[in-house]
Amino acid sequence: MAVSGFEGFEKRLELHFFGDDPVVNNMEMGLRLLDFESLEKVLHAVQCTVVSAVGNHFFDAYVLSE
Amino acid sequence: SSLFVYPTKIIIKTCGTTQLLKSIRPLIHFANNLGLTLCGCRYTRGSFIFPKAQPFPHTHFKEEVIYIEEQIPNNLCYRKASVMPSKLPSYSWHVFTASDQTYMPRFALKSPDVNFTVEVCMTELDRNLARKFFKKAGDSKTGDSAGKDMTALTGVDNINPGAIICDFAFDPCGYSMNGIDGDRYSTIHVTPEDGYSYASFECVGSIYDDADDIVGVLKRAVQVFRPATLTVSTTSTSHEVWTRVAHAMEPLGLKCRSCVMDEFPAAGSIVFQSFTAARR
């Protein structure tokens, strides 16, 4: 590993979901309903934390540590 | 590193190691609790620069694929793993996709996939430009505040003037930003240290956009860094997009060294192009 901790190009993971429940399918929020505690658990597994965040009507974006 | 959460899509992109694969199982679990089922998965990365630094279970692409396949449910039965080569040594593009058999018609009926994703990896950045991504000595600004300064100083805010930018400067150097513009994201990550300087840019476009739009965005993004070497991966159902990419790079003095294409079930085609500076 480099002295800086830099290990190379990013790794990118994209996951798509669908809901069988018409109510869920029509729901505008879907995964955006995940509470921050759940996201933090996911990011703990990835060894990252949120350092900055922004969102709009369509989606939420988080800048992560690392 | 960045995380994007849409109603039915999550994108996580991390610098460094492949620990992000450990997010698959908890994300599936939390999504299931919301009544959502995984129907598509795409994992991409460039070549490891420091392969021995990668932790188990992700030390080689084959092992990464095995690990992902263990995490995703059996309904994602259309699977493909591919290493797309380039003429530049140590610059290969690694892709794994998996999709549900119902994924394509569902997705197509709901919203035809008119969007494309462009992932740009830049190395050997112009030293003077890379220097702008170091915090000033003795600077007591927060990461948010210093990030805003870097965004303005480097011209990142001109790449898409219509985007809302969320930026962060790391200590003592390095920078990340996410841009949001309607339903589209863009993101930049920078490691500016001389000797292994690196920057990435990723954005989303639509095949219905004016062809000049993506060309302009890519030009402006690359000019922030003026790299000696650059790779572009374009994921699209349209075969026309990658030609726009080449047209964007050539006026910047970047010569296309290789171009390979591969088809992935439900993910469309991925075109991987590599460029080097004709002159510095």
PDB file of C-alpha atoms in Angstrom, chain A residues 9, chain B residues 46-49 86-94 231:
ATOM      1  CA  PHE A   9      -8.890   3.247  -8.524  1.00  0.00           C
TER       2      PHE A   9
ATOM      3  CA  GLY B  46     -10.055  -0.531 -12.588  1.00  0.00           C
ATOM      4  CA  SER B  47      -6.859  -2.441 -11.945  1.00  0.00           C
ATOM      5  CA  PHE B  48      -5.414  -2.664  -8.467  1.00  0.00           C
ATOM      6  CA  ILE B  49      -2.375  -0.452  -8.132  1.00  0.00           C
ATOM      7  CA  SER B  86      -6.505  -1.969 -22.706  1.00  0.00           C
ATOM      8  CA  LYS B  87      -3.239  -1.350 -24.486  1.00  0.00           C
ATOM      9  CA  LEU B  88      -1.954   0.477 -21.422  1.00  0.00           C
ATOM     10  CA  PRO B  89      -0.277  -1.901 -18.994  1.00  0.00           C
ATOM     11  CA  SER B  90      -2.139  -2.240 -15.684  1.00  0.00           C
ATOM     12  CA  TYR B  91      -5.239  -0.494 -16.978  1.00  0.00           C
ATOM     13  CA  SER B  92      -7.961  -3.098 -17.297  1.00  0.00           C
ATOM     14  CA  TRP B  93     -11.637  -2.643 -16.524  1.00  0.00           C
ATOM     15  CA  HIS B  94     -13.273  -5.302 -14.344  1.00  0.00           C
ATOM     16  CA  THR B 231      -9.612   5.734 -19.100  1.00  0.00           C
TER      17      THR B 231
END
